[in-house]
GROMACS .gro file of N, CA and C in nm:
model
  231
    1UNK      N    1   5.856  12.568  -1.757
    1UNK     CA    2   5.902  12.479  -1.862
    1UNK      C    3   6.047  12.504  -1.897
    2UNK      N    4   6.167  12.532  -1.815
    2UNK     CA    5   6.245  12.603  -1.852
    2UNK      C    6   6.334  12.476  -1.861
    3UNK      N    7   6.308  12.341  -1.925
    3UNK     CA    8   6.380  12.283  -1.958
    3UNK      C    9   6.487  12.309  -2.094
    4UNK      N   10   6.583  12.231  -2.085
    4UNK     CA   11   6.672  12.300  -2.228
    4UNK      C   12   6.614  12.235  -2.334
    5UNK      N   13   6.619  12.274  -2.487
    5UNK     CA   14   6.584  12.191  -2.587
    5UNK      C   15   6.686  12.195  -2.643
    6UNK      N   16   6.668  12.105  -2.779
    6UNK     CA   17   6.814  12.152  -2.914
    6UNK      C   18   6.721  12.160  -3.003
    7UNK      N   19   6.784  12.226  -3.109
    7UNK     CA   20   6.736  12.233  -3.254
    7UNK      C   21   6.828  12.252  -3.329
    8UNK      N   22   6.897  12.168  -3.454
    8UNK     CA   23   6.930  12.205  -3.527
    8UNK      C   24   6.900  12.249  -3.662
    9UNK      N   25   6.969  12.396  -3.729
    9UNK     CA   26   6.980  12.526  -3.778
    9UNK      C   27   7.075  12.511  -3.914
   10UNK      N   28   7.102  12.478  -4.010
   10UNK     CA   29   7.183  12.508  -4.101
   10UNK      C   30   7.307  12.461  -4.039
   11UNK      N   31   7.295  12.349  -4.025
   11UNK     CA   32   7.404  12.235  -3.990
   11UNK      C   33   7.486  12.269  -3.848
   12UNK      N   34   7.374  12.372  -3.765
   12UNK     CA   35   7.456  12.427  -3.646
   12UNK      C   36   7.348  12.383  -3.510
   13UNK      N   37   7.401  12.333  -3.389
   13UNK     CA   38   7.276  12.287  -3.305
   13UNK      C   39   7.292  12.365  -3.219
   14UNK      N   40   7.184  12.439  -3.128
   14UNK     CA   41   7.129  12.550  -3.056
   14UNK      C   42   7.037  12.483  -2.978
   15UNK      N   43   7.053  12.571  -2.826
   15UNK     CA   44   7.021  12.523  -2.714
   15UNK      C   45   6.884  12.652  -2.707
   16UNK      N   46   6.761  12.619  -2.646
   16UNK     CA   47   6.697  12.758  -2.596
   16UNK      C   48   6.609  12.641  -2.521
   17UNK      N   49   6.536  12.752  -2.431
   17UNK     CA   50   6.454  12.692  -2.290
   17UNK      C   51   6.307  12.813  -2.370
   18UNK      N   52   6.196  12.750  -2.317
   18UNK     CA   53   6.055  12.807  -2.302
   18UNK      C   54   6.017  12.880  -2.171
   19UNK      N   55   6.010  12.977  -2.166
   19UNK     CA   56   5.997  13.083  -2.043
   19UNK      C   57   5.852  13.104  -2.062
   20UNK      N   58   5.756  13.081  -2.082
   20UNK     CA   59   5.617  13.093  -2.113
   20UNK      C   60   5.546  13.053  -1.937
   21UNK      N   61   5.532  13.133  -1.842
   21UNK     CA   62   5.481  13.111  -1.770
   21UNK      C   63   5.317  13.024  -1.752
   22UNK      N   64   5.256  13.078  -1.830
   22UNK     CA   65   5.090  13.026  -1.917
   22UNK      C   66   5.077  12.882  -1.998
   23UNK      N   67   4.996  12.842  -1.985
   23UNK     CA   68   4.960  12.736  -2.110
   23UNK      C   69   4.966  12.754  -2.205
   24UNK      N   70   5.067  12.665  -2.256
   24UNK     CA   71   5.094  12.687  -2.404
   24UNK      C   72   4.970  12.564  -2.468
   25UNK      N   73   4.929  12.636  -2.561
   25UNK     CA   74   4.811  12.560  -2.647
   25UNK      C   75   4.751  12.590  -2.803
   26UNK      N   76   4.704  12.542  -2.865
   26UNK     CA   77   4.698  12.560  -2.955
   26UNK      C   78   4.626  12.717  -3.028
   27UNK      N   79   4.629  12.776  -2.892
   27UNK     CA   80   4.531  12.909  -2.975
   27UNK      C   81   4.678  13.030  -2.912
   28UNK      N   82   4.767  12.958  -2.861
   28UNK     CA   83   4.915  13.084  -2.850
   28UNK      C   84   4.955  13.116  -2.941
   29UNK      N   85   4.964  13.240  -2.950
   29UNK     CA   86   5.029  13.337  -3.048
   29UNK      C   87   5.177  13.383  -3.011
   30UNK      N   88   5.205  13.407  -2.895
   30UNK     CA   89   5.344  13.464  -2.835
   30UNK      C   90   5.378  13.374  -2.722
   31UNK      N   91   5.559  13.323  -2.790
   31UNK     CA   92   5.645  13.274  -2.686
   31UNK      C   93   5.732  13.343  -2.639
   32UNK      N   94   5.803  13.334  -2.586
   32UNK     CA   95   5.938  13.372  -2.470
   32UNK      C   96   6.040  13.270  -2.451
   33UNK      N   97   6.144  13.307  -2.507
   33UNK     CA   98   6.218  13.184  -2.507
   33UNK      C   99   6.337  13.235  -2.492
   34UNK      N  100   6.501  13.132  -2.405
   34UNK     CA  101   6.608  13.207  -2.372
   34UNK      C  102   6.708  13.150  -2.519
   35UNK      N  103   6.780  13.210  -2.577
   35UNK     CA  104   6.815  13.146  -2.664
   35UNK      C  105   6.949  13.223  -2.691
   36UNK      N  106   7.057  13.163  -2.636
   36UNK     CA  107   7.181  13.279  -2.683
   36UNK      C  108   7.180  13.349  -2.599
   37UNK      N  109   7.118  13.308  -2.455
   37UNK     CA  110   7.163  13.367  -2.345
   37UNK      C  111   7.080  13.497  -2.339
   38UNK      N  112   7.013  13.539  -2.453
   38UNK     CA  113   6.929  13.687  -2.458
   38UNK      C  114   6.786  13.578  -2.460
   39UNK      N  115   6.695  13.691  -2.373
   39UNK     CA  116   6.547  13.660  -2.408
   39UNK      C  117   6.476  13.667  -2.601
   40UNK      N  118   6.446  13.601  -2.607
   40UNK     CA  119   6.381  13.629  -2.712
   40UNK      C  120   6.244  13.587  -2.746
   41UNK      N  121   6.151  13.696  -2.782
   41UNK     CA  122   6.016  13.691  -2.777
   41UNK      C  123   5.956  13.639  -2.914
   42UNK      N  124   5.883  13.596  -2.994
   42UNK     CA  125   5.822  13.531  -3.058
   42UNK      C  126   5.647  13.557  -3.080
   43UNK      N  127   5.621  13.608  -3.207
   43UNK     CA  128   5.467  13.640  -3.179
   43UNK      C  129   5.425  13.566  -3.350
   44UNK      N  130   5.287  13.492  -3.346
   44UNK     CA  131   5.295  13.456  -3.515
   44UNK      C  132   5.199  13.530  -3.529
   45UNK      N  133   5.215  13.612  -3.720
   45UNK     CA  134   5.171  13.707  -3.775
   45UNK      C  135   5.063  13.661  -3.869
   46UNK      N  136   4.982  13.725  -3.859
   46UNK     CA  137   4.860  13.683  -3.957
   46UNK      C  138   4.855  13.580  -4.060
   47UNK      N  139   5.020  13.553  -4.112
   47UNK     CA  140   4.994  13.457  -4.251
   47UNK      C  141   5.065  13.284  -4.121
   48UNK      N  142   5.037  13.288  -3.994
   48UNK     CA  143   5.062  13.191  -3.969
   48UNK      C  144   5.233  13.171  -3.948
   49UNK      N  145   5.319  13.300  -3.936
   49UNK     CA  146   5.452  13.224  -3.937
   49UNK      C  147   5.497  13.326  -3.781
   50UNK      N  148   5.615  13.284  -3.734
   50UNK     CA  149   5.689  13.272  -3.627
   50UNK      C  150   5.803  13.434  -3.685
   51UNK      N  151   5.775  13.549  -3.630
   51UNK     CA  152   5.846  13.675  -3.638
   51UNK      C  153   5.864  13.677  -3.486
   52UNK      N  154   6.000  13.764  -3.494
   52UNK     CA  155   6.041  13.831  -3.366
   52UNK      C  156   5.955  13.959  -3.337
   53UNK      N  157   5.877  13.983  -3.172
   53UNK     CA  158   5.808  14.072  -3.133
   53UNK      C  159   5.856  14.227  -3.179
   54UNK      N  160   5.833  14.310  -3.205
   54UNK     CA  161   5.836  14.428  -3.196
   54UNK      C  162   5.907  14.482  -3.355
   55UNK      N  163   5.941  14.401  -3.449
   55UNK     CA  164   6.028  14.380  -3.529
   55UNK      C  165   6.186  14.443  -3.493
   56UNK      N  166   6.248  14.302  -3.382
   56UNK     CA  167   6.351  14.338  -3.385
   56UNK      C  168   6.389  14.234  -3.468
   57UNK      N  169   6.535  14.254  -3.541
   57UNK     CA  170   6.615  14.132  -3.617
   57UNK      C  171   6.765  14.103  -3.548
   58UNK      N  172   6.741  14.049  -3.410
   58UNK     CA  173   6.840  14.032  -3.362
   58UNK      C  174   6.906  13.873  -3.438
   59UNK      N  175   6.800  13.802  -3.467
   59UNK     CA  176   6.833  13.686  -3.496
   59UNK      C  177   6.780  13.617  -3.666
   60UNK      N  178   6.865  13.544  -3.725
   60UNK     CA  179   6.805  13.545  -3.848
   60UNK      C  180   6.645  13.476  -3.866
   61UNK      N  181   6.569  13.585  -3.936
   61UNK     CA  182   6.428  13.528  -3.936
   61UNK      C  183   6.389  13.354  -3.938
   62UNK      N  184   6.498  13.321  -4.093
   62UNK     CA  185   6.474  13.202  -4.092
   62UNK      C  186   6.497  13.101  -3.973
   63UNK      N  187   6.562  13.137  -3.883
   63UNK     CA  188   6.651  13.027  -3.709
   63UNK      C  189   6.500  13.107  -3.717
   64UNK      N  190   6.442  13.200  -3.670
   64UNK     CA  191   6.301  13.256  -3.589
   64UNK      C  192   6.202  13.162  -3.623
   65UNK      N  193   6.198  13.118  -3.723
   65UNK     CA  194   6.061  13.064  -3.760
   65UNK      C  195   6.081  12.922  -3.737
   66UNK      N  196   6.208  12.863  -3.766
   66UNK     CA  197   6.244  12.714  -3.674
   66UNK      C  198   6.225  12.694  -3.561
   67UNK      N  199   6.258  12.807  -3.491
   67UNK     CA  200   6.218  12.771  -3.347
   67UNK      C  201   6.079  12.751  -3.304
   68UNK      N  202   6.008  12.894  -3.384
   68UNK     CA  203   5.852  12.866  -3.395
   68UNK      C  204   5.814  12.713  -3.383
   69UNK      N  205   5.795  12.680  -3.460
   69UNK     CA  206   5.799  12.582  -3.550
   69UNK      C  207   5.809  12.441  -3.460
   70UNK      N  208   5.949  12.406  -3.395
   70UNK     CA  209   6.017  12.369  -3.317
   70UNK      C  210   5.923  12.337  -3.172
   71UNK      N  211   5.867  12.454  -3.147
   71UNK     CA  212   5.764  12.438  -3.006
   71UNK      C  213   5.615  12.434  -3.028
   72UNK      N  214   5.604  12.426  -3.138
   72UNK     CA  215   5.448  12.449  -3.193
   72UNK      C  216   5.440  12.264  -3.253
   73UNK      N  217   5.530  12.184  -3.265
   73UNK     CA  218   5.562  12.040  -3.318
   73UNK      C  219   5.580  11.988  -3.163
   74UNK      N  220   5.666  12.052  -3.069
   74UNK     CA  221   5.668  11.951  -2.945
   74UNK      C  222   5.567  11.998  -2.827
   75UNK      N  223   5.443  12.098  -2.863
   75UNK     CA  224   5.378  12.131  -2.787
   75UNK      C  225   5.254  12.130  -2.804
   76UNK      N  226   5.227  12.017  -2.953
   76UNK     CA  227   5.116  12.000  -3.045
   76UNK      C  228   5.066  12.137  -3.064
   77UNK      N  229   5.122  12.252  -3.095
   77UNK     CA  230   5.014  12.384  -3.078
   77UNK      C  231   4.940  12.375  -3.222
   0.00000   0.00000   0.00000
């Protein structure tokens, strides 16, 4: 699926691709996505929201949970 997407972020638009080798479906918990040229992993946490794996904060939570968000709306998850 390593097509490009956009999303815009606090009036800023951002490019990332879905690296998810697997079916993405409505019972996925963890994506993989290239975003800023770095991988960035994606897992949702018990209350239902979109955190970065391992708790890193490379990126601001709130862009984290848009993106969530973002592929879970164009992937009906």
């Amino acid at each position: 699926m390593a097509l490009p997407m956009r999303i815009t972020f606090d009036d800023k638009d951002y490019i990332y691709q879905i690296l998810n080798t697997n079916l993405i479906d409505k019972h996925t918990t963890e994506l993989e996505l290239i975003f800023n040229g770095e991988k960035l992993q994606l897992v949702m946490d018990e209350r239902k929201t979109w955190i970065q794996k391992d708790n890193v904060t490379s990126v601001d939570p709130d862009l984290v949970q848009a993106l969530g968000r973002s592929v879970s709306l164009r992937l009906r998850m």
